[in-house]
Coordinates of C-alpha atoms and ligand atoms in Angstrom, one line a residue:
M1 CA 1.5 -37.8 7.5
A2 CA 0.9 -39.2 10.9
S3 CA 0.6 -36.9 13.9
I4 CA 3.8 -35.0 14.9
K5 CA 5.2 -36.0 18.3
K6 CA 9.0 -36.1 17.8
V7 CA 10.8 -33.3 16.1
A8 CA 14.5 -33.1 15.1
V9 CA 16.0 -29.6 14.8
I10 CA 19.2 -29.4 12.7
G11 CA 21.4 -26.6 14.1
A12 CA 21.5 -24.7 17.4
G13 CA 21.6 -21.2 15.8
L14 CA 19.3 -18.6 17.2
G15 CA 16.5 -19.6 14.8
G16 CA 16.8 -23.3 15.7
L17 CA 16.9 -22.6 19.4
S18 CA 13.8 -20.4 19.1
A19 CA 11.8 -23.1 17.3
A20 CA 13.0 -25.8 19.7
A21 CA 12.1 -23.8 22.8
R22 CA 8.6 -23.2 21.6
L23 CA 8.0 -26.8 20.4
A24 CA 9.3 -28.2 23.7
S25 CA 7.2 -25.8 25.6
N26 CA 4.2 -27.1 23.6
G27 CA 4.8 -30.7 24.6
F28 CA 6.7 -32.0 21.6
Q29 CA 9.8 -34.2 22.1
V30 CA 12.5 -32.0 20.6
D31 CA 16.1 -33.0 19.9
I32 CA 18.6 -30.4 18.5
Y33 CA 21.6 -31.7 16.7
E34 CA 24.5 -29.1 16.4
Q35 CA 27.7 -29.8 14.6
N36 CA 29.8 -27.4 16.8
K37 CA 30.7 -27.7 20.4
S38 CA 28.4 -25.0 21.6
A39 CA 25.1 -23.3 20.7
G40 CA 24.6 -19.9 18.9
G41 CA 25.8 -20.5 15.4
K42 CA 26.9 -17.1 14.1
A43 CA 26.1 -15.6 17.5
N44 CA 28.9 -17.3 19.3
N45 CA 31.8 -16.5 21.6
L46 CA 35.6 -16.4 21.1
K47 CA 38.1 -16.2 24.0
F48 CA 41.9 -15.9 23.7
D49 CA 44.8 -14.1 25.4
G50 CA 42.5 -12.6 28.1
F51 CA 40.0 -11.1 25.6
R52 CA 36.4 -12.2 24.9
F53 CA 34.7 -11.4 21.6
D54 CA 31.2 -11.8 20.3
T55 CA 31.9 -13.6 17.0
G56 CA 29.0 -12.2 14.8
P57 CA 26.1 -10.0 15.8
S58 CA 26.9 -7.0 17.9
L59 CA 23.7 -5.1 18.2
L60 CA 20.2 -6.3 19.2
T61 CA 17.1 -4.6 17.8
M62 CA 13.4 -5.5 18.4
P63 CA 14.0 -6.9 21.9
F64 CA 10.3 -7.5 22.3
V65 CA 10.7 -10.5 20.0
L66 CA 13.0 -12.1 22.6
E67 CA 10.6 -11.1 25.4
E68 CA 7.8 -12.7 23.5
L69 CA 9.8 -16.0 23.0
F70 CA 10.3 -16.3 26.8
N71 CA 6.7 -15.3 27.6
D72 CA 5.3 -17.8 25.1
C73 CA 7.3 -20.5 27.0
G74 CA 6.0 -19.3 30.3
E75 CA 9.2 -17.7 31.4
R76 CA 10.5 -14.1 32.0
L77 CA 13.4 -12.8 29.8
S78 CA 14.7 -10.7 32.7
D79 CA 15.4 -13.9 34.7
Y80 CA 17.8 -15.0 32.0
L81 CA 19.2 -11.8 30.4
E82 CA 19.8 -8.2 31.3
L83 CA 19.4 -5.9 28.3
K84 CA 20.7 -2.4 28.1
K85 CA 19.2 0.2 25.8
L86 CA 21.9 2.3 24.2
E87 CA 21.6 6.0 24.4
L88 CA 24.2 6.5 21.7
T89 CA 23.5 3.8 19.0
C90 CA 26.5 4.5 16.8
K91 CA 29.3 7.0 16.3
Y92 CA 29.8 7.9 12.7
F93 CA 33.1 9.2 11.3
F94 CA 33.1 10.7 7.8
P95 CA 36.1 11.3 5.5
D96 CA 35.7 15.1 5.8
N97 CA 36.4 14.7 9.6
T98 CA 32.7 15.1 10.6
I99 CA 31.8 13.1 13.7
L100 CA 28.1 12.4 14.0
N101 CA 26.4 10.8 17.0
A102 CA 23.3 8.7 16.3
F103 CA 21.3 9.2 19.5
S104 CA 18.5 6.8 20.4
D105 CA 16.3 9.8 21.1
Q106 CA 15.0 10.6 17.6
K107 CA 14.6 14.4 18.3
R108 CA 18.2 14.6 19.5
F109 CA 19.4 12.5 16.5
A110 CA 17.6 14.9 14.1
E111 CA 19.2 17.9 15.9
E112 CA 22.6 16.3 15.6
I113 CA 22.1 15.7 11.8
A114 CA 21.0 19.3 11.4
L115 CA 24.1 20.4 13.3
K116 CA 26.6 18.3 11.4
T117 CA 25.2 18.3 7.9
S118 CA 23.5 20.7 5.6
D119 CA 20.1 18.9 6.1
S120 CA 17.4 20.3 8.4
K121 CA 15.9 18.8 11.5
E122 CA 12.5 18.9 9.8
S123 CA 13.7 16.8 6.8
V124 CA 15.0 14.2 9.3
I125 CA 11.7 14.1 11.3
K126 CA 9.8 13.8 8.0
Y127 CA 12.0 10.8 7.0
F128 CA 11.4 9.1 10.4
K129 CA 7.7 9.4 9.8
Y130 CA 8.1 8.0 6.3
S131 CA 10.1 5.0 7.6
E132 CA 7.6 4.4 10.5
D133 CA 4.7 4.3 8.0
I134 CA 6.5 1.6 6.1
Y135 CA 6.9 -0.4 9.3
T136 CA 3.3 0.0 10.3
L137 CA 2.1 -1.1 6.9
T138 CA 4.4 -4.0 6.2
S139 CA 5.6 -5.6 9.4
D140 CA 2.6 -8.0 9.6
L141 CA 3.0 -9.1 6.1
F142 CA 6.8 -9.3 5.9
L143 CA 8.0 -10.1 9.4
Y144 CA 5.4 -11.6 11.7
N145 CA 3.6 -14.2 9.6
S146 CA 4.2 -17.0 7.1
P147 CA 3.9 -16.1 3.4
S148 CA 2.8 -19.7 2.8
Q149 CA -0.4 -19.2 4.7
V150 CA -3.4 -17.6 2.9
S151 CA -4.5 -16.1 6.2
T152 CA -1.4 -13.9 6.1
Y153 CA -2.8 -11.9 3.2
L154 CA -6.3 -11.7 4.5
S155 CA -5.6 -9.8 7.7
K156 CA -6.8 -6.2 7.8
K157 CA -3.2 -4.9 8.1
A158 CA -2.0 -6.9 5.1
L159 CA -4.8 -5.8 2.9
T160 CA -4.1 -2.1 3.9
A161 CA -0.5 -2.7 3.0
L162 CA -1.4 -4.1 -0.4
L163 CA -3.6 -1.1 -1.1
N164 CA -0.9 1.3 -0.2
L165 CA 2.0 0.1 -2.4
K166 CA 3.1 3.7 -3.1
K167 CA 3.6 4.4 0.6
I168 CA 5.6 1.1 1.0
D169 CA 7.9 2.5 -1.6
T170 CA 8.6 -0.7 -3.6
L171 CA 9.6 0.9 -6.9
R172 CA 12.5 3.2 -5.9
T173 CA 15.8 1.9 -4.5
M174 CA 16.8 2.8 -0.9
H175 CA 19.4 5.2 -2.1
K176 CA 17.0 7.0 -4.5
A177 CA 14.5 7.4 -1.7
N178 CA 17.1 8.6 0.8
A179 CA 18.6 11.1 -1.8
S180 CA 15.1 12.5 -2.3
F181 CA 14.8 13.3 1.4
F182 CA 18.3 14.7 1.9
K183 CA 20.8 16.9 0.0
D184 CA 23.9 16.2 2.1
K185 CA 25.9 13.2 0.9
K186 CA 26.7 12.3 4.6
T187 CA 23.0 12.0 5.6
V188 CA 22.2 9.9 2.6
Q189 CA 25.2 7.6 3.2
L190 CA 24.2 7.2 6.9
F191 CA 20.7 6.0 6.0
D192 CA 21.8 4.0 3.0
R193 CA 23.9 1.9 5.4
Y194 CA 20.8 0.2 6.8
A195 CA 20.7 -2.0 3.6
T196 CA 23.7 -3.8 5.0
Y197 CA 21.6 -4.9 8.0
N198 CA 20.1 -7.5 5.7
G199 CA 23.2 -8.0 3.6
S200 CA 22.0 -5.9 0.6
N201 CA 23.2 -3.1 -1.7
P202 CA 21.3 0.3 -1.1
Y203 CA 21.7 1.2 -4.8
L204 CA 19.6 -1.9 -5.7
A205 CA 17.5 -2.8 -2.7
P206 CA 13.9 -1.5 -2.7
A207 CA 13.2 1.5 -0.6
T208 CA 10.8 -0.6 1.5
L209 CA 13.9 -1.6 3.4
N210 CA 14.1 1.9 4.9
I211 CA 11.9 0.1 7.5
I212 CA 15.2 -1.1 9.1
Q213 CA 16.3 2.4 10.2
H214 CA 12.9 2.8 12.0
V215 CA 13.5 -0.5 13.8
E216 CA 16.8 0.7 15.1
S217 CA 16.2 4.4 15.7
K218 CA 12.6 4.3 17.0
L219 CA 12.3 0.9 18.5
G220 CA 15.8 1.1 20.0
A221 CA 19.2 -0.6 19.9
Y222 CA 20.2 -2.9 22.8
V223 CA 23.1 -5.0 24.1
P224 CA 23.0 -7.6 26.8
A225 CA 25.1 -6.7 29.9
N226 CA 27.4 -9.7 29.3
G227 CA 27.7 -9.4 25.5
I228 CA 25.6 -10.7 22.6
Y229 CA 26.6 -14.3 23.2
S230 CA 24.5 -14.3 26.4
I231 CA 21.4 -14.2 24.1
S232 CA 22.4 -17.6 22.7
E233 CA 23.2 -18.9 26.2
A234 CA 19.8 -17.7 27.5
I235 CA 17.7 -19.4 24.8
E236 CA 19.9 -22.5 25.1
A237 CA 19.0 -22.6 28.8
L238 CA 15.3 -22.0 27.9
V239 CA 15.3 -25.0 25.5
K240 CA 16.8 -27.2 28.3
K241 CA 14.4 -25.9 30.9
K242 CA 11.4 -26.8 28.7
G243 CA 12.7 -30.4 28.3
G244 CA 14.4 -30.1 24.9
N245 CA 17.6 -32.0 24.2
I246 CA 20.7 -30.6 22.6
F247 CA 23.4 -32.9 21.1
Y248 CA 26.6 -31.1 20.4
E249 CA 29.4 -32.2 17.9
S250 CA 26.6 -34.0 16.1
K251 CA 26.7 -33.2 12.4
V252 CA 23.6 -34.3 10.5
S253 CA 24.6 -35.9 7.2
S254 CA 21.2 -36.4 5.6
I255 CA 17.5 -36.0 6.0
L256 CA 15.7 -39.3 5.6
T257 CA 12.6 -39.5 3.4
D258 CA 9.9 -41.9 2.6
G259 CA 8.1 -40.9 -0.6
N260 CA 7.2 -37.3 -0.3
A261 CA 7.5 -37.1 3.5
V262 CA 10.5 -36.9 5.9
R263 CA 11.0 -39.8 8.3
G264 CA 14.1 -38.7 10.2
I265 CA 17.7 -37.8 10.0
K266 CA 21.1 -39.5 9.8
V267 CA 23.6 -38.3 12.3
N268 CA 27.0 -39.8 13.4
E269 CA 26.2 -42.8 11.0
A270 CA 23.0 -43.6 12.9
E271 CA 19.5 -43.3 11.5
K272 CA 17.0 -41.7 13.8
E273 CA 13.2 -41.6 13.2
Y274 CA 11.3 -38.3 13.6
D275 CA 7.8 -37.1 12.7
A276 CA 9.1 -33.8 11.5
V277 CA 12.5 -32.1 10.8
V278 CA 13.2 -28.3 11.3
S279 CA 16.3 -27.3 9.4
N280 CA 18.1 -24.3 10.9
A281 CA 20.9 -24.9 8.5
D282 CA 21.1 -22.7 5.4
V283 CA 18.3 -23.7 2.9
N284 CA 20.7 -24.1 -0.1
Y285 CA 22.9 -26.3 2.0
T286 CA 19.9 -28.3 3.3
F287 CA 18.6 -29.1 -0.2
K288 CA 22.0 -29.8 -1.7
Y289 CA 23.8 -31.7 0.9
L290 CA 21.2 -33.1 3.4
L291 CA 18.7 -34.0 0.7
N292 CA 21.1 -34.7 -2.1
D293 CA 19.2 -32.4 -4.4
S294 CA 16.3 -34.9 -4.4
V295 CA 13.7 -32.1 -4.4
L296 CA 15.1 -30.0 -7.2
S297 CA 11.8 -28.4 -8.1
E298 CA 11.9 -26.5 -4.8
S299 CA 15.6 -25.8 -4.6
K300 CA 16.4 -24.8 -8.2
K301 CA 14.9 -21.3 -7.9
L302 CA 16.8 -20.7 -4.6
R303 CA 20.1 -21.5 -6.2
K304 CA 19.6 -18.7 -8.7
L305 CA 19.2 -16.0 -6.1
Q306 CA 22.1 -13.8 -5.2
P307 CA 23.5 -14.5 -1.8
S308 CA 23.8 -11.6 0.7
L309 CA 26.9 -9.8 1.7
S310 CA 29.6 -11.6 3.6
G311 CA 32.1 -10.0 5.9
V312 CA 35.7 -10.1 7.0
V313 CA 36.2 -9.7 10.8
F314 CA 39.4 -9.0 12.7
Y315 CA 39.1 -9.7 16.4
W316 CA 41.8 -7.5 17.8
G317 CA 43.0 -7.4 21.4
I318 CA 44.2 -3.7 21.6
K319 CA 46.6 -2.2 24.0
G320 CA 45.2 1.1 25.4
T321 CA 41.7 2.6 25.8
Y322 CA 40.3 5.1 23.4
K323 CA 37.8 7.8 24.5
K324 CA 37.2 8.9 20.9
L325 CA 35.4 5.6 20.2
D326 CA 32.1 4.4 21.6
I327 CA 30.6 0.8 21.7
H328 CA 29.6 1.0 18.0
N329 CA 31.6 3.0 15.5
I330 CA 31.5 3.4 11.7
L331 CA 34.3 4.9 9.7
F332 CA 32.7 5.6 6.3
S333 CA 34.2 5.3 2.9
E334 CA 34.6 8.2 0.5
D335 CA 32.6 6.6 -2.4
Y336 CA 29.8 4.4 -1.1
E337 CA 28.5 3.4 -4.5
K338 CA 32.0 2.3 -5.6
E339 CA 32.3 0.2 -2.4
F340 CA 29.1 -1.7 -3.2
F341 CA 30.1 -2.1 -6.9
E342 CA 33.3 -3.7 -5.8
I343 CA 31.6 -6.0 -3.4
F344 CA 28.7 -7.2 -5.5
E345 CA 30.0 -6.8 -9.1
K346 CA 33.7 -7.1 -8.9
K347 CA 33.4 -9.5 -6.0
I348 CA 36.5 -8.1 -4.2
C349 CA 37.0 -6.6 -0.8
P350 CA 36.6 -2.8 -1.2
V351 CA 39.7 -0.7 -1.8
D352 CA 38.3 2.0 0.6
P353 CA 36.1 0.0 2.9
T354 CA 33.6 1.3 5.4
V355 CA 35.0 0.0 8.7
Y356 CA 32.8 -1.0 11.6
I357 CA 34.4 -1.2 15.1
Y358 CA 32.5 -2.8 18.0
I359 CA 34.1 -2.6 21.4
S360 CA 32.1 -4.7 24.0
S361 CA 34.7 -4.0 26.7
K362 CA 33.3 -0.4 26.8
Y363 CA 30.2 -1.8 28.6
N364 CA 31.6 -5.1 29.9
N365 CA 35.0 -4.7 31.6
D366 CA 35.5 -8.4 31.8
D367 CA 35.9 -8.6 28.0
A368 CA 39.5 -7.2 28.0
P369 CA 42.4 -7.1 30.4
A370 CA 42.8 -3.8 32.4
G371 CA 44.2 -1.1 30.1
C372 CA 43.1 -2.8 26.9
E373 CA 40.1 -3.0 24.6
N374 CA 38.6 -5.8 22.5
W375 CA 38.1 -4.4 19.0
F376 CA 35.7 -6.4 16.7
V377 CA 36.6 -4.8 13.3
M378 CA 34.5 -5.7 10.3
I379 CA 34.1 -4.8 6.7
N380 CA 31.4 -5.8 4.2
A381 CA 32.8 -8.3 1.8
P382 CA 31.6 -10.3 -1.2
F383 CA 30.2 -13.8 -0.7
N384 CA 32.7 -16.6 -1.4
E385 CA 33.4 -17.3 -5.0
N386 CA 36.8 -18.8 -4.5
Q387 CA 38.6 -15.5 -4.3
I388 CA 42.2 -15.7 -3.1
W389 CA 41.1 -14.8 0.5
E390 CA 44.7 -14.8 1.8
D391 CA 45.4 -11.8 -0.5
E392 CA 42.1 -10.1 0.1
I393 CA 42.6 -10.3 3.9
R394 CA 46.2 -9.1 3.8
K395 CA 45.2 -6.1 1.8
T396 CA 42.1 -5.4 3.9
R397 CA 44.1 -5.5 7.1
E398 CA 46.5 -2.9 5.8
R399 CA 43.7 -0.7 4.5
I400 CA 42.0 -0.8 7.9
I401 CA 45.1 0.1 9.8
N402 CA 45.8 3.0 7.5
K403 CA 42.2 4.2 7.7
V404 CA 42.1 4.0 11.6
N405 CA 45.4 6.0 11.6
S406 CA 44.2 8.7 9.2
M407 CA 40.6 9.1 10.4
L408 CA 41.0 8.5 14.1
G409 CA 44.7 9.5 14.6
I410 CA 45.3 6.1 16.3
N411 CA 48.4 4.2 15.2
I412 CA 47.0 0.7 16.0
K413 CA 49.6 -1.3 14.1
D414 CA 51.8 -1.8 17.2
K415 CA 48.8 -1.9 19.6
I416 CA 47.4 -5.1 18.3
I417 CA 48.5 -7.6 20.9
A418 CA 46.1 -10.5 20.1
E419 CA 44.4 -11.4 16.8
S420 CA 42.0 -13.8 15.2
I421 CA 40.3 -13.5 11.8
L422 CA 37.0 -14.6 10.3
S423 CA 36.6 -14.7 6.5
P424 CA 33.7 -15.7 4.3
V425 CA 35.3 -19.2 4.0
E426 CA 35.2 -19.7 7.8
I427 CA 31.6 -18.4 8.0
E428 CA 30.7 -21.0 5.4
S429 CA 32.6 -23.9 7.1
K430 CA 31.6 -23.0 10.7
T431 CA 27.9 -22.4 10.2
S432 CA 27.3 -24.0 6.7
S433 CA 26.1 -20.7 5.3
Y434 CA 25.9 -20.9 1.5
R435 CA 29.0 -19.2 0.1
G436 CA 29.6 -17.6 3.5
S437 CA 26.7 -15.2 3.1
I438 CA 25.7 -13.7 6.4
Y439 CA 22.0 -13.1 5.8
G440 CA 20.8 -15.8 3.3
I441 CA 19.9 -14.1 0.0
S442 CA 20.4 -10.5 -0.7
S443 CA 17.4 -8.2 -1.2
N444 CA 19.0 -6.6 -4.3
S445 CA 15.7 -6.8 -6.3
K446 CA 12.1 -5.8 -5.9
T447 CA 11.0 -9.5 -5.7
A448 CA 13.7 -11.0 -3.5
A449 CA 11.6 -10.7 -0.3
F450 CA 8.9 -12.9 -1.9
L451 CA 11.4 -15.5 -3.2
R452 CA 13.0 -16.4 0.2
Q453 CA 12.4 -20.0 1.3
N454 CA 9.1 -20.5 3.1
N455 CA 9.2 -21.9 6.6
K456 CA 7.5 -25.1 5.4
S457 CA 8.7 -27.1 2.4
S458 CA 6.3 -27.3 -0.5
S459 CA 7.6 -30.7 -1.7
L460 CA 8.4 -32.7 1.5
K461 CA 5.8 -33.2 4.2
G462 CA 7.2 -32.7 7.7
L463 CA 10.1 -30.5 6.6
Y464 CA 10.3 -27.0 8.0
F465 CA 12.9 -24.2 7.9
C466 CA 14.1 -21.5 10.2
G467 CA 17.1 -19.2 10.2
G468 CA 18.5 -16.4 8.2
S469 CA 18.1 -18.0 4.8
A470 CA 14.4 -18.7 5.3
H471 CA 11.5 -16.2 5.8
P472 CA 11.6 -13.5 7.1
G473 CA 15.4 -13.3 6.8
G474 CA 18.6 -12.7 8.7
G475 CA 19.5 -10.8 11.9
I476 CA 18.8 -11.8 15.5
P477 CA 15.1 -10.7 15.8
L478 CA 14.2 -12.1 12.4
V479 CA 15.7 -15.5 12.9
I480 CA 13.9 -15.8 16.2
L481 CA 10.7 -14.9 14.4
S482 CA 11.5 -17.6 11.8
G483 CA 11.7 -20.1 14.6
K484 CA 8.4 -18.9 15.9
I485 CA 6.7 -19.2 12.5
A486 CA 8.1 -22.7 11.8
S487 CA 7.0 -23.9 15.3
E488 CA 3.6 -22.4 14.8
L489 CA 3.2 -24.2 11.5
I490 CA 3.9 -27.5 13.2
I491 CA 1.6 -26.8 16.1
K492 CA -1.1 -25.8 13.6
Y493 CA -0.6 -29.0 11.7
E494 CA -1.1 -30.9 14.9
H495 CA -4.3 -29.2 15.5
N496 CA -5.4 -30.0 12.0
D497 CA -5.8 -26.3 11.2
D498 CA -3.7 -26.6 8.1
Ligands
LIG501 C1 30.0 -11.1 11.3 C2 28.5 -11.0 11.5 C3 27.9 -9.8 12.1 C4 26.5 -9.8 12.3 N1 26.0 -8.7 12.9 C5 24.7 -8.7 13.2 C6 24.1 -7.7 14.1 O1 24.8 -6.8 14.5 N2 22.8 -7.8 14.4 C7 22.0 -8.8 14.0 O2 20.8 -8.8 14.4 N3 22.5 -9.8 13.3 C8 23.8 -9.8 12.9 N4 24.4 -10.9 12.2 C9 23.4 -11.9 11.6 C10 23.0 -12.9 12.7 O3 24.1 -13.4 13.4 C11 22.4 -14.1 12.0 O4 21.3 -13.7 11.2 C12 21.8 -15.1 13.0 O5 22.6 -15.3 14.1 C13 21.7 -16.4 12.2 O6 20.9 -17.3 13.0 P1 20.4 -18.7 12.3 O7 19.3 -19.1 13.0 O8 20.2 -18.5 10.8 O9 21.6 -19.7 12.5 P2 23.1 -19.8 12.2 O10 23.8 -18.8 13.1 O11 23.4 -19.7 10.8 O12 23.4 -21.2 12.8 C14 23.1 -22.4 12.1 C15 23.6 -23.5 13.0 O13 23.3 -24.7 12.3 C16 24.4 -25.6 12.5 N5 24.4 -26.6 11.4 C17 24.5 -26.4 10.1 N6 24.5 -27.5 9.4 C18 24.5 -28.5 10.3 C19 24.4 -29.9 10.2 N7 24.5 -30.6 9.1 N8 24.4 -30.7 11.4 C20 24.4 -30.0 12.6 N9 24.4 -28.7 12.7 C21 24.4 -27.9 11.6 C22 25.6 -24.7 12.4 O14 26.8 -25.2 13.1 C23 25.1 -23.5 13.2 O15 25.3 -23.5 14.6 C24 25.7 -10.9 12.0 C25 26.3 -12.1 11.5 C26 27.7 -12.1 11.3 C27 28.4 -13.4 10.8

């Protein structure tokens, strides 16, 4: 392949923006093609009837990943974005009326668990140390580097991790590990919940994923002062400042190839030549629709993997303000195992769903009219398998209203004054996510983390991937890292290091 000067990025999701900013900053000519009218992909913005909502993500972890992106491009994050660290990460409501506050201070959080459950402060501190050890051992291997590079496995940290497999806890499930630390069902449920941060089932996902709670509770949970969408706006501004171009309402219909190398893309019926293509679109979608399944050897194994969780979100403009609720709130189900069985096995919306309520107007008054709140209400849902979504959504809406009424004592039925709904079908159509999955593939097996698509194609030269369905996975910090890894692979290629 000739040297890389011009790069096309398909999609202006956070992963695509991250790759583009870094490439533009390194002197490449970068053009992003985005099918929607604005940047951000799942991290977008919705405004109606005086309310504003973040459409997808609601919580930022690992803010240092964002800082690094701006630093690498010679800029300062604080010139683009004001981040606030949350003192209270989440307020948990349990069916037995327990209300438990997840404080960002780990000691305070452990004391709260000891106060509200039958578990001791010491057992929680021990658990925090266990989860921190997993992070220390695995983050280099699973988060920060490309699994396609031999050098990844040769670093001192990676070798230490491989020699400490027991500590990484790959053989137990998350739930088994959590149940071994705690005797109270509530504590176990609270820590099992972190499996959903990468779209998985805690009763199947390997305990290594207990790393996620460390990322939130030790490294901190954040929100930008103007809502999560301002992260998308900030990186979009960074791309433009570094000289990258973004073309909106430009749906790429195919990736053009010449033998075993890419030569460009087709967009709006026009063929455009590029030296390399970075796809921020879902990897299954990329292989199936943009490459017409022409590289089946690489895509076949991906298609067999189970997609991650999807979700149903109700964006509700609510009359009144509610002191009982904080910015992030969870109303837990009675039987968590049954809930995941319904989602992943029966592929229906849970009969007793765990309900997540995010209210950004609690920290940004502009997001709702005076005397009102903007409730982003989400449940975990199965990926799209042509369920009758109209029925699923109708039943889910009723269940949520009843649950909010019984657990919080708030009769919201008459208080919903504005409404919009996001289902797995819309997640699929708006962002091209395979079957509406939110986080690419699920991690419901011991090997899943190793089967995720690499950031560089093994069959087509010049084709790279970033975003939630590629390594290292979904969630804001991880997709920004995926953009970093993809751009580094291109830069490395240019320097003939690879
Ligand atoms: C409801 C919900 C809640 C979430 N909560 C959290 C959270 O609290 N914290 C967190 O960290 N993460 C959360 N996430 C996950 C997070 O939003 C995603 O992992 C991340 O934003 C995905 O980024 P991405 O780079 O994969 O791109 P995506 O957001 O998937 O965007 C891909 C982009 O590519 C474009 N595209 C696709 N095909 C084409 C084409 N052919 N031509 C042109 N453009 C194309 C799409 O339009 C889209 O803009 C949540 C997601 C959802 C949906």
